[in-house]
Amino acid sequence: MSPVPPGRLPLLHPDLLSADQRLLYGEITGGPRADGPQLFALTDTEGHLNGPFNAMLFSPRLGRGLQGLGAAIRYRTDLSPRVRETAILVVAAVRDSDFERYAHEPLGRAAGLTEDDVRALREGADPGFTDPFERAAWSAARVLAAPSDPLGDDWYAAARAALGETALFELSTLVGYYATLALQLRLFRVPVPDTPGHRALTTKEVAARTGAPVRD
């Protein structure tokens, strides 16, 4: 029997997966997410998938498409890592997603966000970006993540002028994907891993793992 976590779904052990589930599991744990320094754990110590990924195993064919979209957003867009992680943390704040904050605050730090930036994004405040593109992307992400913003013509014209159509498409796809994950994380009450090795990394710990300079 699969162990039951504090959340609503049983954790599926890799030894007990179907062929379709094993294929998805391998794409998650052996794909681009597994390359480079590990700033958050994809699995627990027994091999169960953490975060939104365990839920994907319950519909592996749909899960493959969903995780593939996430991989494309993170590794195959023209958005810079800093802009990408900023937008993800905007979604995490709007949707109050503890797991998305846990997973992506260290990635934001690795991408160059300062502690003040991360704190402002966590609180839904203005991080004060001075780069025009980064500021426009942050502002657009906030509007796109809002549940009922009309996205009127004037707003669209200004966003397109500041970002371009490609970035707007990529940014809106990112916001939609992470909003979907936030919904599923809330629906299934997926907890943030609470073991010491699974806490969110500090700026200095991120720098030690990645070789990036420390930004206060």
PDB file of N, CA and C in Angstrom, residues 121-189:
ATOM      1  N   LEU A 121       8.516  40.264  -3.612  1.00  0.00           N
ATOM      2  CA  LEU A 121       7.664  39.393  -4.415  1.00  0.00           C
ATOM      3  C   LEU A 121       6.807  38.503  -3.524  1.00  0.00           C
ATOM      4  N   ARG A 122       7.374  38.011  -2.428  1.00  0.00           N
ATOM      5  CA  ARG A 122       6.614  37.179  -1.499  1.00  0.00           C
ATOM      6  C   ARG A 122       5.436  37.957  -0.913  1.00  0.00           C
ATOM      7  N   GLU A 123       5.654  39.237  -0.666  1.00  0.00           N
ATOM      8  CA  GLU A 123       4.622  40.066  -0.041  1.00  0.00           C
ATOM      9  C   GLU A 123       3.689  40.718  -1.054  1.00  0.00           C
ATOM     10  N   GLY A 124       3.913  40.467  -2.344  1.00  0.00           N
ATOM     11  CA  GLY A 124       3.089  41.097  -3.367  1.00  0.00           C
ATOM     12  C   GLY A 124       3.380  42.567  -3.550  1.00  0.00           C
ATOM     13  N   ALA A 125       4.574  42.994  -3.153  1.00  0.00           N
ATOM     14  CA  ALA A 125       4.962  44.397  -3.237  1.00  0.00           C
ATOM     15  C   ALA A 125       5.818  44.645  -4.478  1.00  0.00           C
ATOM     16  N   ASP A 126       6.077  45.909  -4.756  1.00  0.00           N
ATOM     17  CA  ASP A 126       6.896  46.315  -5.896  1.00  0.00           C
ATOM     18  C   ASP A 126       8.365  46.051  -5.569  1.00  0.00           C
ATOM     19  N   PRO A 127       9.042  45.195  -6.344  1.00  0.00           N
ATOM     20  CA  PRO A 127      10.459  44.942  -6.075  1.00  0.00           C
ATOM     21  C   PRO A 127      11.373  46.079  -6.505  1.00  0.00           C
ATOM     22  N   GLY A 128      10.841  47.051  -7.235  1.00  0.00           N
ATOM     23  CA  GLY A 128      11.646  48.204  -7.611  1.00  0.00           C
ATOM     24  C   GLY A 128      12.662  47.937  -8.697  1.00  0.00           C
ATOM     25  N   PHE A 129      12.363  47.036  -9.620  1.00  0.00           N
ATOM     26  CA  PHE A 129      13.289  46.768 -10.718  1.00  0.00           C
ATOM     27  C   PHE A 129      13.520  48.043 -11.522  1.00  0.00           C
ATOM     28  N   THR A 130      14.769  48.272 -11.922  1.00  0.00           N
ATOM     29  CA  THR A 130      15.100  49.440 -12.737  1.00  0.00           C
ATOM     30  C   THR A 130      15.229  49.106 -14.213  1.00  0.00           C
ATOM     31  N   ASP A 131      15.481  47.837 -14.538  1.00  0.00           N
ATOM     32  CA  ASP A 131      15.546  47.433 -15.943  1.00  0.00           C
ATOM     33  C   ASP A 131      14.141  47.514 -16.542  1.00  0.00           C
ATOM     34  N   PRO A 132      13.955  48.238 -17.654  1.00  0.00           N
ATOM     35  CA  PRO A 132      12.604  48.436 -18.192  1.00  0.00           C
ATOM     36  C   PRO A 132      11.894  47.132 -18.566  1.00  0.00           C
ATOM     37  N   PHE A 133      12.620  46.187 -19.165  1.00  0.00           N
ATOM     38  CA  PHE A 133      11.979  44.932 -19.561  1.00  0.00           C
ATOM     39  C   PHE A 133      11.566  44.135 -18.329  1.00  0.00           C
ATOM     40  N   GLU A 134      12.457  44.037 -17.350  1.00  0.00           N
ATOM     41  CA  GLU A 134      12.127  43.290 -16.134  1.00  0.00           C
ATOM     42  C   GLU A 134      10.938  43.918 -15.413  1.00  0.00           C
ATOM     43  N   ARG A 135      10.905  45.242 -15.375  1.00  0.00           N
ATOM     44  CA  ARG A 135       9.793  45.911 -14.699  1.00  0.00           C
ATOM     45  C   ARG A 135       8.485  45.671 -15.451  1.00  0.00           C
ATOM     46  N   ALA A 136       8.541  45.734 -16.783  1.00  0.00           N
ATOM     47  CA  ALA A 136       7.337  45.490 -17.583  1.00  0.00           C
ATOM     48  C   ALA A 136       6.865  44.051 -17.431  1.00  0.00           C
ATOM     49  N   ALA A 137       7.811  43.108 -17.376  1.00  0.00           N
ATOM     50  CA  ALA A 137       7.440  41.697 -17.216  1.00  0.00           C
ATOM     51  C   ALA A 137       6.810  41.454 -15.847  1.00  0.00           C
ATOM     52  N   TRP A 138       7.389  42.043 -14.804  1.00  0.00           N
ATOM     53  CA  TRP A 138       6.801  41.914 -13.459  1.00  0.00           C
ATOM     54  C   TRP A 138       5.379  42.470 -13.437  1.00  0.00           C
ATOM     55  N   SER A 139       5.208  43.661 -14.010  1.00  0.00           N
ATOM     56  CA  SER A 139       3.890  44.291 -14.024  1.00  0.00           C
ATOM     57  C   SER A 139       2.888  43.461 -14.819  1.00  0.00           C
ATOM     58  N   ALA A 140       3.309  42.966 -15.980  1.00  0.00           N
ATOM     59  CA  ALA A 140       2.410  42.150 -16.807  1.00  0.00           C
ATOM     60  C   ALA A 140       2.046  40.853 -16.104  1.00  0.00           C
ATOM     61  N   ALA A 141       3.009  40.235 -15.439  1.00  0.00           N
ATOM     62  CA  ALA A 141       2.724  38.984 -14.728  1.00  0.00           C
ATOM     63  C   ALA A 141       1.677  39.201 -13.644  1.00  0.00           C
ATOM     64  N   ARG A 142       1.751  40.317 -12.940  1.00  0.00           N
ATOM     65  CA  ARG A 142       0.755  40.613 -11.904  1.00  0.00           C
ATOM     66  C   ARG A 142      -0.647  40.719 -12.507  1.00  0.00           C
ATOM     67  N   VAL A 143      -0.742  41.383 -13.638  1.00  0.00           N
ATOM     68  CA  VAL A 143      -2.052  41.534 -14.280  1.00  0.00           C
ATOM     69  C   VAL A 143      -2.546  40.186 -14.799  1.00  0.00           C
ATOM     70  N   LEU A 144      -1.663  39.433 -15.446  1.00  0.00           N
ATOM     71  CA  LEU A 144      -2.056  38.135 -15.997  1.00  0.00           C
ATOM     72  C   LEU A 144      -2.464  37.157 -14.906  1.00  0.00           C
ATOM     73  N   ALA A 145      -1.852  37.260 -13.740  1.00  0.00           N
ATOM     74  CA  ALA A 145      -2.165  36.342 -12.644  1.00  0.00           C
ATOM     75  C   ALA A 145      -3.433  36.728 -11.897  1.00  0.00           C
ATOM     76  N   ALA A 146      -3.912  37.947 -12.096  1.00  0.00           N
ATOM     77  CA  ALA A 146      -5.124  38.386 -11.403  1.00  0.00           C
ATOM     78  C   ALA A 146      -6.320  37.592 -11.917  1.00  0.00           C
ATOM     79  N   PRO A 147      -7.202  37.150 -11.029  1.00  0.00           N
ATOM     80  CA  PRO A 147      -8.300  36.258 -11.446  1.00  0.00           C
ATOM     81  C   PRO A 147      -9.261  36.874 -12.454  1.00  0.00           C
ATOM     82  N   SER A 148      -9.475  38.196 -12.406  1.00  0.00           N
ATOM     83  CA  SER A 148     -10.552  38.759 -13.230  1.00  0.00           C
ATOM     84  C   SER A 148     -10.175  40.048 -13.933  1.00  0.00           C
ATOM     85  N   ASP A 149      -8.890  40.289 -14.166  1.00  0.00           N
ATOM     86  CA  ASP A 149      -8.510  41.506 -14.876  1.00  0.00           C
ATOM     87  C   ASP A 149      -9.010  41.433 -16.314  1.00  0.00           C
ATOM     88  N   PRO A 150      -9.610  42.505 -16.836  1.00  0.00           N
ATOM     89  CA  PRO A 150     -10.176  42.445 -18.196  1.00  0.00           C
ATOM     90  C   PRO A 150      -9.143  42.402 -19.311  1.00  0.00           C
ATOM     91  N   LEU A 151      -7.877  42.715 -19.026  1.00  0.00           N
ATOM     92  CA  LEU A 151      -6.826  42.710 -20.056  1.00  0.00           C
ATOM     93  C   LEU A 151      -7.275  43.542 -21.262  1.00  0.00           C
ATOM     94  N   GLY A 152      -7.605  44.790 -20.991  1.00  0.00           N
ATOM     95  CA  GLY A 152      -8.164  45.667 -22.014  1.00  0.00           C
ATOM     96  C   GLY A 152      -7.174  46.047 -23.098  1.00  0.00           C
ATOM     97  N   ASP A 153      -7.695  46.721 -24.128  1.00  0.00           N
ATOM     98  CA  ASP A 153      -6.882  47.063 -25.294  1.00  0.00           C
ATOM     99  C   ASP A 153      -5.724  47.994 -24.936  1.00  0.00           C
ATOM    100  N   ASP A 154      -5.975  48.977 -24.090  1.00  0.00           N
ATOM    101  CA  ASP A 154      -4.905  49.906 -23.718  1.00  0.00           C
ATOM    102  C   ASP A 154      -3.791  49.173 -22.972  1.00  0.00           C
ATOM    103  N   TRP A 155      -4.199  48.298 -22.042  1.00  0.00           N
ATOM    104  CA  TRP A 155      -3.182  47.524 -21.317  1.00  0.00           C
ATOM    105  C   TRP A 155      -2.397  46.646 -22.284  1.00  0.00           C
ATOM    106  N   TYR A 156      -3.094  45.978 -23.197  1.00  0.00           N
ATOM    107  CA  TYR A 156      -2.422  45.074 -24.128  1.00  0.00           C
ATOM    108  C   TYR A 156      -1.442  45.838 -25.012  1.00  0.00           C
ATOM    109  N   ALA A 157      -1.854  47.004 -25.506  1.00  0.00           N
ATOM    110  CA  ALA A 157      -0.974  47.782 -26.377  1.00  0.00           C
ATOM    111  C   ALA A 157       0.301  48.187 -25.636  1.00  0.00           C
ATOM    112  N   ALA A 158       0.157  48.593 -24.383  1.00  0.00           N
ATOM    113  CA  ALA A 158       1.335  48.988 -23.605  1.00  0.00           C
ATOM    114  C   ALA A 158       2.228  47.790 -23.313  1.00  0.00           C
ATOM    115  N   ALA A 159       1.624  46.650 -22.975  1.00  0.00           N
ATOM    116  CA  ALA A 159       2.413  45.454 -22.684  1.00  0.00           C
ATOM    117  C   ALA A 159       3.133  44.953 -23.932  1.00  0.00           C
ATOM    118  N   ARG A 160       2.453  44.990 -25.068  1.00  0.00           N
ATOM    119  CA  ARG A 160       3.091  44.552 -26.312  1.00  0.00           C
ATOM    120  C   ARG A 160       4.238  45.480 -26.687  1.00  0.00           C
ATOM    121  N   ALA A 161       4.059  46.776 -26.489  1.00  0.00           N
ATOM    122  CA  ALA A 161       5.127  47.723 -26.804  1.00  0.00           C
ATOM    123  C   ALA A 161       6.341  47.507 -25.905  1.00  0.00           C
ATOM    124  N   ALA A 162       6.104  47.162 -24.654  1.00  0.00           N
ATOM    125  CA  ALA A 162       7.205  46.999 -23.702  1.00  0.00           C
ATOM    126  C   ALA A 162       7.897  45.655 -23.826  1.00  0.00           C
ATOM    127  N   LEU A 163       7.135  44.607 -24.159  1.00  0.00           N
ATOM    128  CA  LEU A 163       7.663  43.245 -24.097  1.00  0.00           C
ATOM    129  C   LEU A 163       7.770  42.561 -25.452  1.00  0.00           C
ATOM    130  N   GLY A 164       6.889  42.885 -26.375  1.00  0.00           N
ATOM    131  CA  GLY A 164       6.834  42.173 -27.645  1.00  0.00           C
ATOM    132  C   GLY A 164       5.888  40.993 -27.567  1.00  0.00           C
ATOM    133  N   GLU A 165       5.443  40.536 -28.714  1.00  0.00           N
ATOM    134  CA  GLU A 165       4.432  39.479 -28.754  1.00  0.00           C
ATOM    135  C   GLU A 165       4.971  38.131 -28.289  1.00  0.00           C
ATOM    136  N   THR A 166       6.224  37.823 -28.626  1.00  0.00           N
ATOM    137  CA  THR A 166       6.794  36.537 -28.199  1.00  0.00           C
ATOM    138  C   THR A 166       6.859  36.451 -26.681  1.00  0.00           C
ATOM    139  N   ALA A 167       7.389  37.475 -26.048  1.00  0.00           N
ATOM    140  CA  ALA A 167       7.498  37.461 -24.587  1.00  0.00           C
ATOM    141  C   ALA A 167       6.123  37.428 -23.933  1.00  0.00           C
ATOM    142  N   LEU A 168       5.152  38.128 -24.507  1.00  0.00           N
ATOM    143  CA  LEU A 168       3.800  38.100 -23.940  1.00  0.00           C
ATOM    144  C   LEU A 168       3.205  36.698 -24.022  1.00  0.00           C
ATOM    145  N   PHE A 169       3.421  36.026 -25.142  1.00  0.00           N
ATOM    146  CA  PHE A 169       2.928  34.648 -25.250  1.00  0.00           C
ATOM    147  C   PHE A 169       3.609  33.756 -24.226  1.00  0.00           C
ATOM    148  N   GLU A 170       4.930  33.862 -24.143  1.00  0.00           N
ATOM    149  CA  GLU A 170       5.657  33.014 -23.192  1.00  0.00           C
ATOM    150  C   GLU A 170       5.266  33.332 -21.752  1.00  0.00           C
ATOM    151  N   LEU A 171       5.121  34.608 -21.445  1.00  0.00           N
ATOM    152  CA  LEU A 171       4.776  35.006 -20.084  1.00  0.00           C
ATOM    153  C   LEU A 171       3.367  34.545 -19.713  1.00  0.00           C
ATOM    154  N   SER A 172       2.421  34.689 -20.635  1.00  0.00           N
ATOM    155  CA  SER A 172       1.052  34.254 -20.335  1.00  0.00           C
ATOM    156  C   SER A 172       0.976  32.740 -20.185  1.00  0.00           C
ATOM    157  N   THR A 173       1.769  32.008 -20.966  1.00  0.00           N
ATOM    158  CA  THR A 173       1.805  30.551 -20.821  1.00  0.00           C
ATOM    159  C   THR A 173       2.393  30.167 -19.471  1.00  0.00           C
ATOM    160  N   LEU A 174       3.464  30.838 -19.080  1.00  0.00           N
ATOM    161  CA  LEU A 174       4.074  30.587 -17.772  1.00  0.00           C
ATOM    162  C   LEU A 174       3.076  30.834 -16.651  1.00  0.00           C
ATOM    163  N   VAL A 175       2.405  31.972 -16.692  1.00  0.00           N
ATOM    164  CA  VAL A 175       1.452  32.299 -15.630  1.00  0.00           C
ATOM    165  C   VAL A 175       0.333  31.264 -15.578  1.00  0.00           C
ATOM    166  N   GLY A 176      -0.175  30.864 -16.735  1.00  0.00           N
ATOM    167  CA  GLY A 176      -1.231  29.859 -16.756  1.00  0.00           C
ATOM    168  C   GLY A 176      -0.779  28.517 -16.213  1.00  0.00           C
ATOM    169  N   TYR A 177       0.440  28.111 -16.559  1.00  0.00           N
ATOM    170  CA  TYR A 177       0.956  26.823 -16.084  1.00  0.00           C
ATOM    171  C   TYR A 177       1.125  26.825 -14.568  1.00  0.00           C
ATOM    172  N   TYR A 178       1.781  27.855 -14.037  1.00  0.00           N
ATOM    173  CA  TYR A 178       2.021  27.863 -12.591  1.00  0.00           C
ATOM    174  C   TYR A 178       0.745  28.142 -11.801  1.00  0.00           C
ATOM    175  N   ALA A 179      -0.226  28.819 -12.407  1.00  0.00           N
ATOM    176  CA  ALA A 179      -1.535  28.941 -11.759  1.00  0.00           C
ATOM    177  C   ALA A 179      -2.221  27.581 -11.690  1.00  0.00           C
ATOM    178  N   THR A 180      -2.069  26.770 -12.746  1.00  0.00           N
ATOM    179  CA  THR A 180      -2.618  25.409 -12.728  1.00  0.00           C
ATOM    180  C   THR A 180      -1.969  24.581 -11.628  1.00  0.00           C
ATOM    181  N   LEU A 181      -0.644  24.641 -11.538  1.00  0.00           N
ATOM    182  CA  LEU A 181       0.036  23.899 -10.472  1.00  0.00           C
ATOM    183  C   LEU A 181      -0.406  24.384  -9.094  1.00  0.00           C
ATOM    184  N   ALA A 182      -0.546  25.694  -8.930  1.00  0.00           N
ATOM    185  CA  ALA A 182      -0.982  26.219  -7.634  1.00  0.00           C
ATOM    186  C   ALA A 182      -2.369  25.696  -7.273  1.00  0.00           C
ATOM    187  N   LEU A 183      -3.252  25.608  -8.262  1.00  0.00           N
ATOM    188  CA  LEU A 183      -4.587  25.047  -8.031  1.00  0.00           C
ATOM    189  C   LEU A 183      -4.493  23.594  -7.594  1.00  0.00           C
ATOM    190  N   GLN A 184      -3.685  22.807  -8.290  1.00  0.00           N
ATOM    191  CA  GLN A 184      -3.559  21.390  -7.948  1.00  0.00           C
ATOM    192  C   GLN A 184      -2.885  21.196  -6.595  1.00  0.00           C
ATOM    193  N   LEU A 185      -1.893  22.008  -6.306  1.00  0.00           N
ATOM    194  CA  LEU A 185      -1.243  21.933  -4.996  1.00  0.00           C
ATOM    195  C   LEU A 185      -2.238  22.229  -3.877  1.00  0.00           C
ATOM    196  N   ARG A 186      -3.124  23.191  -4.116  1.00  0.00           N
ATOM    197  CA  ARG A 186      -4.135  23.523  -3.105  1.00  0.00           C
ATOM    198  C   ARG A 186      -5.216  22.450  -3.031  1.00  0.00           C
ATOM    199  N   LEU A 187      -5.664  21.978  -4.197  1.00  0.00           N
ATOM    200  CA  LEU A 187      -6.704  20.948  -4.245  1.00  0.00           C
ATOM    201  C   LEU A 187      -6.283  19.698  -3.489  1.00  0.00           C
ATOM    202  N   PHE A 188      -5.058  19.257  -3.716  1.00  0.00           N
ATOM    203  CA  PHE A 188      -4.586  18.004  -3.121  1.00  0.00           C
ATOM    204  C   PHE A 188      -3.820  18.226  -1.811  1.00  0.00           C
ATOM    205  N   ARG A 189      -3.819  19.481  -1.314  1.00  0.00           N
ATOM    206  CA  ARG A 189      -3.180  19.811  -0.040  1.00  0.00           C
ATOM    207  C   ARG A 189      -1.745  19.281   0.016  1.00  0.00           C
TER     208      ARG A 189
END
